[in-house]
Amino acid sequence: MHGSGLYLSGVETLADHSTIQLVNALADPQRRLAGAAELACHWGADALLVLVRDHALGVLKPAPGFPQTLPGGPSWRTFLARCGSPGEVGGEVAFPDAGTLTSVRAFVSADGTVLALIGGNPALSSSDLDPAAFPLLTALLKAESTCAVASGLAVAASDATRRATALAKALDGARAEIELKAGDLQRALAEAARLNDELRHLNETLEQRVAERTHELEIEMAERRKAEAALVQAQKMEAVGQLTGGVAHDFNNLLTIVIGGLDTIGRHLASLPPTPATHRIERAKDMALEGSRRAATLTHRLLAFSRRQPLDPKPVDVNKLVAGMSELFRRTLGEPVALEAVLAGGLWRTHADGNQLENALLNLAVNARDAMPNGGKLTIETANAFLDEAYAAQVVEGVSPGQYVLIAVTDTGSGMDAATLEKVFEPFFTTKEVGKGTGLGLSQVYGFVRQSGGHIRIYSEPSEGTTVKIYLPRLHVAAAEQPEEDIRQDVVPTGCETILVVEDNTELRTYSTESLRELGYRVFEAATGPTALKILASRPEIELLFTDVVLPDGMNGRQLADQASCLRPELKVLFTTGYTRNAIVHHGRLDPGVQLIGKPFTYAELASKIRAVLDDVKQAS
């Protein structure tokens, strides 16, 4: 063939196709592989491959339409590396798979295009190639490659445009989200900055706060230790009070017998002619009686401390009571001690036992005098006071918040240290020399105040004097003035009425019945409640029931009196007891309408009380 086609020397056709037709077929992308196979067969090879040089990258790549992956990469790279110059190149490459090496002949054009004939025994040389056909095929393949690239670029551009649009939308959404997050971030940063400032401030003040909290804890621990100590002291005081109350009760029974016997001796001695012997007996009797009275005073103070003394509370004008005791205070204090009373105007009244309050103030005056051996000043003040809930909560022994009448007794004496203050209310505790005091004065005051529903507080320092503050509950109900009665009598009152004496203690019963008979009364006696009821039922002439409160056989004095009153409503009743925690005394106070004579009692006291009850004259026990 001639013209623009390829030709082989001595060969004009291949399967009725000219070389140019095969070239044309090779140029058609749709039948490129088939055309390549026919052309390879035409030239005596197993396969034909065209590679186009990419001058931008400087590499050879299979032309479009040919397999883009070559088997056995290393052998191909080695072979293609030798195809850098125009001409004919021979060698071996992996084909048709990586494990088979096949001979190859390549023809390299001036522009770098490679026509590789693989396998077989090609009867072709570079001189056999039509000089115009090869470059034309190369140009077509490159143009196709360029078109493919352009088409790919167009598709890529379209895809890029689509992606860019989507990206723009995503960026817009991201921008809005970022702006939102930026606002949150700014707020978070501001909060972090504030917290950082607070943390820095806390760190700067940490040492101070630790010191302050440590100080607070020290105060709390000190208050707790103080409260625990106060609780222990209160429990100890209660235990001592129970013990002393029981001892005082037994002593009262014994002292009633002793004092009664001494009274009887005295009355009989008075009827005898005076002789040296009767004079000595009289002196011995007087000494024994004085000792008994002092013992009775001690038991009375023990009962006061244990809050088991019977109180007969009435409305009390404290200002009037203090003013009425001024002369007694002066005699007690003596000339070296000045007395000053500061009485508040408009002072509330209180509900207390006036006699016991006088004894309490007198005990405080005696203690103050003893604390000022070289003289000084005693001040008694009164005032209206209010104890709030905060103060009441700190009082371990318990006190109700509310309105109180305050009595403050202050001296300029030697004062007391903290150790002494802790024990000052304990019975028998005293700072005085042996024989100078019993240690029961302040104990009696403490017991009376607590039994009256009040509160007592002592303030003292060594060499700074002492202040004792007594708080008694305010009386809110107005009470009429009660006239004071002078019940002192020079003559022992007598009578002729019939009396039933009920006492389980034989000696006490004997003393009481003999004393009443001596006073002119007709007397029946019983040791138990049931026996007394039988006597009452058979003796309508009995006008007074004189009974001990504590009786055996399951019936106490109060129960006896209640049943006796049902049988005899007009019957008068007088109780006696040496112990107040019983059926007629509740919280240290007599039940309304109850008449009581406390043990020990003398012959004269018994006579006066019996006559008063029979005559319906109420007097303090």
PDB file of C-alpha atoms in Angstrom, residues 140-393:
ATOM      1  CA  LEU A 140      -4.827  10.854  17.119  1.00  0.00           C
ATOM      2  CA  LEU A 141      -4.061   9.033  20.346  1.00  0.00           C
ATOM      3  CA  LYS A 142      -2.736  12.179  21.957  1.00  0.00           C
ATOM      4  CA  ALA A 143      -5.738  14.155  20.772  1.00  0.00           C
ATOM      5  CA  GLU A 144      -7.988  11.485  22.177  1.00  0.00           C
ATOM      6  CA  SER A 145      -6.044  11.516  25.397  1.00  0.00           C
ATOM      7  CA  THR A 146      -6.308  15.271  25.492  1.00  0.00           C
ATOM      8  CA  CYS A 147     -10.054  15.088  24.833  1.00  0.00           C
ATOM      9  CA  ALA A 148     -10.395  12.481  27.521  1.00  0.00           C
ATOM     10  CA  VAL A 149      -8.457  14.687  29.867  1.00  0.00           C
ATOM     11  CA  ALA A 150     -10.558  17.685  28.846  1.00  0.00           C
ATOM     12  CA  SER A 151     -13.742  15.701  29.278  1.00  0.00           C
ATOM     13  CA  GLY A 152     -12.516  14.503  32.624  1.00  0.00           C
ATOM     14  CA  LEU A 153     -11.623  18.026  33.531  1.00  0.00           C
ATOM     15  CA  ALA A 154     -15.079  19.213  32.464  1.00  0.00           C
ATOM     16  CA  VAL A 155     -16.684  16.505  34.563  1.00  0.00           C
ATOM     17  CA  ALA A 156     -14.308  17.327  37.354  1.00  0.00           C
ATOM     18  CA  ALA A 157     -15.109  21.013  36.941  1.00  0.00           C
ATOM     19  CA  SER A 158     -18.841  20.276  37.038  1.00  0.00           C
ATOM     20  CA  ASP A 159     -18.353  18.056  40.044  1.00  0.00           C
ATOM     21  CA  ALA A 160     -16.120  20.678  41.571  1.00  0.00           C
ATOM     22  CA  THR A 161     -18.805  23.303  40.954  1.00  0.00           C
ATOM     23  CA  ARG A 162     -21.405  21.080  42.574  1.00  0.00           C
ATOM     24  CA  ARG A 163     -19.094  20.335  45.417  1.00  0.00           C
ATOM     25  CA  ALA A 164     -18.186  23.998  45.729  1.00  0.00           C
ATOM     26  CA  THR A 165     -21.883  24.907  45.906  1.00  0.00           C
ATOM     27  CA  ALA A 166     -22.476  22.254  48.535  1.00  0.00           C
ATOM     28  CA  LEU A 167     -19.327  23.357  50.296  1.00  0.00           C
ATOM     29  CA  ALA A 168     -20.482  26.975  50.205  1.00  0.00           C
ATOM     30  CA  LYS A 169     -23.797  25.976  51.761  1.00  0.00           C
ATOM     31  CA  ALA A 170     -21.965  23.868  54.312  1.00  0.00           C
ATOM     32  CA  LEU A 171     -19.634  26.771  54.983  1.00  0.00           C
ATOM     33  CA  ASP A 172     -22.605  29.097  55.442  1.00  0.00           C
ATOM     34  CA  GLY A 173     -24.137  26.636  57.908  1.00  0.00           C
ATOM     35  CA  ALA A 174     -20.782  26.129  59.553  1.00  0.00           C
ATOM     36  CA  ARG A 175     -20.294  29.884  59.748  1.00  0.00           C
ATOM     37  CA  ALA A 176     -23.655  30.298  61.508  1.00  0.00           C
ATOM     38  CA  GLU A 177     -22.827  27.394  63.803  1.00  0.00           C
ATOM     39  CA  ILE A 178     -19.381  28.829  64.418  1.00  0.00           C
ATOM     40  CA  GLU A 179     -20.897  32.213  65.233  1.00  0.00           C
ATOM     41  CA  LEU A 180     -23.301  30.525  67.651  1.00  0.00           C
ATOM     42  CA  LYS A 181     -20.508  28.477  69.139  1.00  0.00           C
ATOM     43  CA  ALA A 182     -18.346  31.585  69.242  1.00  0.00           C
ATOM     44  CA  GLY A 183     -21.021  33.313  71.357  1.00  0.00           C
ATOM     45  CA  ASP A 184     -21.182  30.304  73.655  1.00  0.00           C
ATOM     46  CA  LEU A 185     -17.412  30.216  73.734  1.00  0.00           C
ATOM     47  CA  GLN A 186     -17.217  33.899  74.605  1.00  0.00           C
ATOM     48  CA  ARG A 187     -19.699  33.395  77.418  1.00  0.00           C
ATOM     49  CA  ALA A 188     -17.832  30.307  78.570  1.00  0.00           C
ATOM     50  CA  LEU A 189     -14.570  32.223  78.456  1.00  0.00           C
ATOM     51  CA  ALA A 190     -16.144  35.066  80.430  1.00  0.00           C
ATOM     52  CA  GLU A 191     -17.464  32.590  83.016  1.00  0.00           C
ATOM     53  CA  ALA A 192     -14.077  30.874  83.104  1.00  0.00           C
ATOM     54  CA  ALA A 193     -12.422  34.243  83.630  1.00  0.00           C
ATOM     55  CA  ARG A 194     -14.850  35.025  86.469  1.00  0.00           C
ATOM     56  CA  LEU A 195     -14.281  31.633  88.076  1.00  0.00           C
ATOM     57  CA  ASN A 196     -10.567  32.098  87.634  1.00  0.00           C
ATOM     58  CA  ASP A 197     -10.802  35.456  89.394  1.00  0.00           C
ATOM     59  CA  GLU A 198     -12.799  33.862  92.190  1.00  0.00           C
ATOM     60  CA  LEU A 199     -10.314  31.021  92.432  1.00  0.00           C
ATOM     61  CA  ARG A 200      -7.454  33.477  92.553  1.00  0.00           C
ATOM     62  CA  HIS A 201      -9.276  35.439  95.251  1.00  0.00           C
ATOM     63  CA  LEU A 202     -10.007  32.237  97.173  1.00  0.00           C
ATOM     64  CA  ASN A 203      -6.388  31.194  96.910  1.00  0.00           C
ATOM     65  CA  GLU A 204      -5.291  34.610  98.081  1.00  0.00           C
ATOM     66  CA  THR A 205      -7.652  34.432 101.083  1.00  0.00           C
ATOM     67  CA  LEU A 206      -7.244  30.700 101.732  1.00  0.00           C
ATOM     68  CA  GLU A 207      -4.794  31.142 104.554  1.00  0.00           C
ATOM     69  CA  GLN A 208      -6.993  33.740 106.201  1.00  0.00           C
ATOM     70  CA  ARG A 209     -10.084  31.566 105.838  1.00  0.00           C
ATOM     71  CA  VAL A 210      -8.238  28.535 107.194  1.00  0.00           C
ATOM     72  CA  ALA A 211      -7.153  30.591 110.182  1.00  0.00           C
ATOM     73  CA  GLU A 212     -10.687  31.892 110.725  1.00  0.00           C
ATOM     74  CA  ARG A 213     -12.212  28.418 110.465  1.00  0.00           C
ATOM     75  CA  THR A 214      -9.569  27.020 112.772  1.00  0.00           C
ATOM     76  CA  HIS A 215     -10.442  29.733 115.280  1.00  0.00           C
ATOM     77  CA  GLU A 216     -14.153  28.932 114.910  1.00  0.00           C
ATOM     78  CA  LEU A 217     -13.469  25.232 115.474  1.00  0.00           C
ATOM     79  CA  GLU A 218     -11.399  26.046 118.542  1.00  0.00           C
ATOM     80  CA  ILE A 219     -14.288  28.109 119.905  1.00  0.00           C
ATOM     81  CA  GLU A 220     -16.768  25.322 119.113  1.00  0.00           C
ATOM     82  CA  MET A 221     -14.552  22.727 120.788  1.00  0.00           C
ATOM     83  CA  ALA A 222     -14.121  24.963 123.826  1.00  0.00           C
ATOM     84  CA  GLU A 223     -17.888  25.480 124.045  1.00  0.00           C
ATOM     85  CA  ARG A 224     -18.445  21.758 123.658  1.00  0.00           C
ATOM     86  CA  ARG A 225     -15.954  20.968 126.418  1.00  0.00           C
ATOM     87  CA  LYS A 226     -17.632  23.599 128.566  1.00  0.00           C
ATOM     88  CA  ALA A 227     -21.079  22.119 127.868  1.00  0.00           C
ATOM     89  CA  GLU A 228     -19.838  18.597 128.594  1.00  0.00           C
ATOM     90  CA  ALA A 229     -18.290  19.761 131.855  1.00  0.00           C
ATOM     91  CA  ALA A 230     -21.516  21.552 132.786  1.00  0.00           C
ATOM     92  CA  LEU A 231     -23.526  18.424 131.989  1.00  0.00           C
ATOM     93  CA  VAL A 232     -21.264  16.277 134.143  1.00  0.00           C
ATOM     94  CA  GLN A 233     -21.580  18.837 136.928  1.00  0.00           C
ATOM     95  CA  ALA A 234     -25.377  18.879 136.598  1.00  0.00           C
ATOM     96  CA  GLN A 235     -25.528  15.080 136.689  1.00  0.00           C
ATOM     97  CA  LYS A 236     -23.267  15.032 139.729  1.00  0.00           C
ATOM     98  CA  MET A 237     -25.434  17.630 141.452  1.00  0.00           C
ATOM     99  CA  GLU A 238     -28.549  15.572 140.712  1.00  0.00           C
ATOM    100  CA  ALA A 239     -26.937  12.405 142.070  1.00  0.00           C
ATOM    101  CA  VAL A 240     -25.756  14.182 145.219  1.00  0.00           C
ATOM    102  CA  GLY A 241     -29.208  15.708 145.578  1.00  0.00           C
ATOM    103  CA  GLN A 242     -30.883  12.302 145.504  1.00  0.00           C
ATOM    104  CA  LEU A 243     -28.459  10.997 148.108  1.00  0.00           C
ATOM    105  CA  THR A 244     -28.768  13.978 150.439  1.00  0.00           C
ATOM    106  CA  GLY A 245     -32.555  14.008 150.094  1.00  0.00           C
ATOM    107  CA  GLY A 246     -32.811  10.414 151.227  1.00  0.00           C
ATOM    108  CA  VAL A 247     -30.402  10.979 154.121  1.00  0.00           C
ATOM    109  CA  ALA A 248     -32.286  14.105 155.203  1.00  0.00           C
ATOM    110  CA  HIS A 249     -35.577  12.186 155.236  1.00  0.00           C
ATOM    111  CA  ASP A 250     -34.186   9.551 157.595  1.00  0.00           C
ATOM    112  CA  PHE A 251     -32.619  12.239 159.779  1.00  0.00           C
ATOM    113  CA  ASN A 252     -35.926  14.085 160.040  1.00  0.00           C
ATOM    114  CA  ASN A 253     -37.678  11.030 161.446  1.00  0.00           C
ATOM    115  CA  LEU A 254     -34.897  10.511 163.984  1.00  0.00           C
ATOM    116  CA  LEU A 255     -34.744  14.186 164.908  1.00  0.00           C
ATOM    117  CA  THR A 256     -38.492  14.303 165.503  1.00  0.00           C
ATOM    118  CA  ILE A 257     -38.089  11.566 168.106  1.00  0.00           C
ATOM    119  CA  VAL A 258     -35.011  13.221 169.672  1.00  0.00           C
ATOM    120  CA  ILE A 259     -36.498  16.721 169.782  1.00  0.00           C
ATOM    121  CA  GLY A 260     -39.830  15.352 171.003  1.00  0.00           C
ATOM    122  CA  GLY A 261     -38.142  13.446 173.786  1.00  0.00           C
ATOM    123  CA  LEU A 262     -36.109  16.484 174.827  1.00  0.00           C
ATOM    124  CA  ASP A 263     -39.264  18.631 174.831  1.00  0.00           C
ATOM    125  CA  THR A 264     -40.981  16.093 177.067  1.00  0.00           C
ATOM    126  CA  ILE A 265     -37.995  16.051 179.419  1.00  0.00           C
ATOM    127  CA  GLY A 266     -38.073  19.831 179.554  1.00  0.00           C
ATOM    128  CA  ARG A 267     -41.760  19.994 180.395  1.00  0.00           C
ATOM    129  CA  HIS A 268     -41.430  17.417 183.165  1.00  0.00           C
ATOM    130  CA  LEU A 269     -38.347  19.132 184.587  1.00  0.00           C
ATOM    131  CA  ALA A 270     -40.321  22.349 184.805  1.00  0.00           C
ATOM    132  CA  SER A 271     -42.781  20.656 187.168  1.00  0.00           C
ATOM    133  CA  LEU A 272     -40.028  19.479 189.555  1.00  0.00           C
ATOM    134  CA  PRO A 273     -38.559  21.562 192.374  1.00  0.00           C
ATOM    135  CA  PRO A 274     -35.209  23.089 191.371  1.00  0.00           C
ATOM    136  CA  THR A 275     -32.162  21.209 192.624  1.00  0.00           C
ATOM    137  CA  PRO A 276     -28.539  21.028 191.458  1.00  0.00           C
ATOM    138  CA  ALA A 277     -29.392  17.745 189.716  1.00  0.00           C
ATOM    139  CA  THR A 278     -32.395  19.172 187.868  1.00  0.00           C
ATOM    140  CA  HIS A 279     -30.268  22.184 186.934  1.00  0.00           C
ATOM    141  CA  ARG A 280     -27.613  19.937 185.389  1.00  0.00           C
ATOM    142  CA  ILE A 281     -30.292  17.928 183.598  1.00  0.00           C
ATOM    143  CA  GLU A 282     -31.829  21.154 182.300  1.00  0.00           C
ATOM    144  CA  ARG A 283     -28.477  22.326 180.937  1.00  0.00           C
ATOM    145  CA  ALA A 284     -27.829  18.958 179.283  1.00  0.00           C
ATOM    146  CA  LYS A 285     -31.326  19.021 177.812  1.00  0.00           C
ATOM    147  CA  ASP A 286     -30.811  22.527 176.421  1.00  0.00           C
ATOM    148  CA  MET A 287     -27.481  21.571 174.845  1.00  0.00           C
ATOM    149  CA  ALA A 288     -28.988  18.462 173.277  1.00  0.00           C
ATOM    150  CA  LEU A 289     -31.980  20.444 172.057  1.00  0.00           C
ATOM    151  CA  GLU A 290     -29.718  23.099 170.528  1.00  0.00           C
ATOM    152  CA  GLY A 291     -27.693  20.411 168.779  1.00  0.00           C
ATOM    153  CA  SER A 292     -30.884  18.825 167.499  1.00  0.00           C
ATOM    154  CA  ARG A 293     -32.094  22.156 166.151  1.00  0.00           C
ATOM    155  CA  ARG A 294     -28.787  22.661 164.356  1.00  0.00           C
ATOM    156  CA  ALA A 295     -29.072  19.161 162.923  1.00  0.00           C
ATOM    157  CA  ALA A 296     -32.622  19.984 161.808  1.00  0.00           C
ATOM    158  CA  THR A 297     -31.292  23.103 160.085  1.00  0.00           C
ATOM    159  CA  LEU A 298     -28.719  20.998 158.253  1.00  0.00           C
ATOM    160  CA  THR A 299     -31.333  18.508 157.084  1.00  0.00           C
ATOM    161  CA  HIS A 300     -33.525  21.407 155.997  1.00  0.00           C
ATOM    162  CA  ARG A 301     -30.653  22.726 153.892  1.00  0.00           C
ATOM    163  CA  LEU A 302     -30.023  19.273 152.462  1.00  0.00           C
ATOM    164  CA  LEU A 303     -33.661  19.045 151.451  1.00  0.00           C
ATOM    165  CA  ALA A 304     -33.451  22.523 149.946  1.00  0.00           C
ATOM    166  CA  PHE A 305     -30.438  21.548 147.851  1.00  0.00           C
ATOM    167  CA  SER A 306     -32.071  18.307 146.685  1.00  0.00           C
ATOM    168  CA  ARG A 307     -35.220  20.294 145.837  1.00  0.00           C
ATOM    169  CA  ARG A 308     -37.337  18.128 148.136  1.00  0.00           C
ATOM    170  CA  GLN A 309     -38.307  20.715 150.721  1.00  0.00           C
ATOM    171  CA  PRO A 310     -42.040  21.515 150.671  1.00  0.00           C
ATOM    172  CA  LEU A 311     -42.621  24.993 149.277  1.00  0.00           C
ATOM    173  CA  ASP A 312     -45.736  27.049 149.847  1.00  0.00           C
ATOM    174  CA  PRO A 313     -45.457  29.612 147.027  1.00  0.00           C
ATOM    175  CA  LYS A 314     -47.483  32.798 147.083  1.00  0.00           C
ATOM    176  CA  PRO A 315     -47.338  36.094 145.167  1.00  0.00           C
ATOM    177  CA  VAL A 316     -44.243  37.949 146.392  1.00  0.00           C
ATOM    178  CA  ASP A 317     -43.300  41.621 146.068  1.00  0.00           C
ATOM    179  CA  VAL A 318     -39.521  41.224 146.015  1.00  0.00           C
ATOM    180  CA  ASN A 319     -38.877  44.947 146.595  1.00  0.00           C
ATOM    181  CA  LYS A 320     -41.026  44.854 149.713  1.00  0.00           C
ATOM    182  CA  LEU A 321     -39.364  41.641 150.904  1.00  0.00           C
ATOM    183  CA  VAL A 322     -35.831  43.057 150.455  1.00  0.00           C
ATOM    184  CA  ALA A 323     -36.761  46.342 152.130  1.00  0.00           C
ATOM    185  CA  GLY A 324     -38.264  44.449 155.060  1.00  0.00           C
ATOM    186  CA  MET A 325     -35.017  42.499 155.527  1.00  0.00           C
ATOM    187  CA  SER A 326     -32.769  45.581 155.635  1.00  0.00           C
ATOM    188  CA  GLU A 327     -32.400  45.561 159.425  1.00  0.00           C
ATOM    189  CA  LEU A 328     -31.704  41.822 159.422  1.00  0.00           C
ATOM    190  CA  PHE A 329     -29.086  42.338 156.708  1.00  0.00           C
ATOM    191  CA  ARG A 330     -27.359  45.063 158.734  1.00  0.00           C
ATOM    192  CA  ARG A 331     -27.216  42.949 161.878  1.00  0.00           C
ATOM    193  CA  THR A 332     -25.869  40.018 159.857  1.00  0.00           C
ATOM    194  CA  LEU A 333     -23.248  42.019 157.951  1.00  0.00           C
ATOM    195  CA  GLY A 334     -21.945  44.085 160.865  1.00  0.00           C
ATOM    196  CA  GLU A 335     -20.618  47.627 160.806  1.00  0.00           C
ATOM    197  CA  PRO A 336     -17.560  47.086 158.510  1.00  0.00           C
ATOM    198  CA  VAL A 337     -19.814  46.159 155.584  1.00  0.00           C
ATOM    199  CA  ALA A 338     -21.959  48.845 153.957  1.00  0.00           C
ATOM    200  CA  LEU A 339     -25.372  47.846 152.597  1.00  0.00           C
ATOM    201  CA  GLU A 340     -26.963  49.366 149.496  1.00  0.00           C
ATOM    202  CA  ALA A 341     -30.320  48.412 148.001  1.00  0.00           C
ATOM    203  CA  VAL A 342     -31.092  49.410 144.410  1.00  0.00           C
ATOM    204  CA  LEU A 343     -34.747  48.530 143.912  1.00  0.00           C
ATOM    205  CA  ALA A 344     -36.272  48.883 140.447  1.00  0.00           C
ATOM    206  CA  GLY A 345     -39.518  50.754 139.935  1.00  0.00           C
ATOM    207  CA  GLY A 346     -42.421  48.860 138.404  1.00  0.00           C
ATOM    208  CA  LEU A 347     -40.928  45.523 139.430  1.00  0.00           C
ATOM    209  CA  TRP A 348     -42.969  42.485 138.468  1.00  0.00           C
ATOM    210  CA  ARG A 349     -44.177  40.082 141.125  1.00  0.00           C
ATOM    211  CA  THR A 350     -43.046  36.491 141.370  1.00  0.00           C
ATOM    212  CA  HIS A 351     -44.648  33.318 142.704  1.00  0.00           C
ATOM    213  CA  ALA A 352     -42.376  31.877 145.363  1.00  0.00           C
ATOM    214  CA  ASP A 353     -42.118  30.802 148.972  1.00  0.00           C
ATOM    215  CA  GLY A 354     -41.354  34.077 150.749  1.00  0.00           C
ATOM    216  CA  ASN A 355     -39.774  32.427 153.787  1.00  0.00           C
ATOM    217  CA  GLN A 356     -37.414  30.356 151.662  1.00  0.00           C
ATOM    218  CA  LEU A 357     -36.517  33.395 149.550  1.00  0.00           C
ATOM    219  CA  GLU A 358     -35.605  35.284 152.730  1.00  0.00           C
ATOM    220  CA  ASN A 359     -33.420  32.357 153.825  1.00  0.00           C
ATOM    221  CA  ALA A 360     -31.724  32.301 150.409  1.00  0.00           C
ATOM    222  CA  LEU A 361     -30.929  36.040 150.504  1.00  0.00           C
ATOM    223  CA  LEU A 362     -29.714  35.751 154.087  1.00  0.00           C
ATOM    224  CA  ASN A 363     -27.373  32.904 153.096  1.00  0.00           C
ATOM    225  CA  LEU A 364     -25.959  35.070 150.298  1.00  0.00           C
ATOM    226  CA  ALA A 365     -25.452  37.943 152.740  1.00  0.00           C
ATOM    227  CA  VAL A 366     -23.586  35.663 155.167  1.00  0.00           C
ATOM    228  CA  ASN A 367     -21.305  34.378 152.384  1.00  0.00           C
ATOM    229  CA  ALA A 368     -20.639  37.959 151.253  1.00  0.00           C
ATOM    230  CA  ARG A 369     -19.786  39.036 154.805  1.00  0.00           C
ATOM    231  CA  ASP A 370     -17.316  36.166 155.190  1.00  0.00           C
ATOM    232  CA  ALA A 371     -15.666  37.156 151.874  1.00  0.00           C
ATOM    233  CA  MET A 372     -15.089  40.716 153.232  1.00  0.00           C
ATOM    234  CA  PRO A 373     -13.319  40.220 156.598  1.00  0.00           C
ATOM    235  CA  ASN A 374     -11.879  43.739 156.424  1.00  0.00           C
ATOM    236  CA  GLY A 375     -15.110  45.355 155.373  1.00  0.00           C
ATOM    237  CA  GLY A 376     -16.579  46.266 152.043  1.00  0.00           C
ATOM    238  CA  LYS A 377     -19.916  46.825 150.370  1.00  0.00           C
ATOM    239  CA  LEU A 378     -22.906  44.597 149.688  1.00  0.00           C
ATOM    240  CA  THR A 379     -25.338  45.683 146.978  1.00  0.00           C
ATOM    241  CA  ILE A 380     -28.756  44.121 146.460  1.00  0.00           C
ATOM    242  CA  GLU A 381     -30.424  45.039 143.161  1.00  0.00           C
ATOM    243  CA  THR A 382     -33.765  44.120 141.665  1.00  0.00           C
ATOM    244  CA  ALA A 383     -34.868  44.398 138.046  1.00  0.00           C
ATOM    245  CA  ASN A 384     -37.199  42.998 135.432  1.00  0.00           C
ATOM    246  CA  ALA A 385     -35.320  40.626 133.125  1.00  0.00           C
ATOM    247  CA  PHE A 386     -35.925  38.587 129.989  1.00  0.00           C
ATOM    248  CA  LEU A 387     -34.050  35.381 129.212  1.00  0.00           C
ATOM    249  CA  ASP A 388     -34.111  34.748 125.473  1.00  0.00           C
ATOM    250  CA  GLU A 389     -34.006  31.383 123.721  1.00  0.00           C
ATOM    251  CA  ALA A 390     -30.316  31.707 122.850  1.00  0.00           C
ATOM    252  CA  TYR A 391     -29.385  32.140 126.519  1.00  0.00           C
ATOM    253  CA  ALA A 392     -31.763  29.392 127.676  1.00  0.00           C
ATOM    254  CA  ALA A 393     -30.252  26.951 125.162  1.00  0.00           C
TER     255      ALA A 393
END
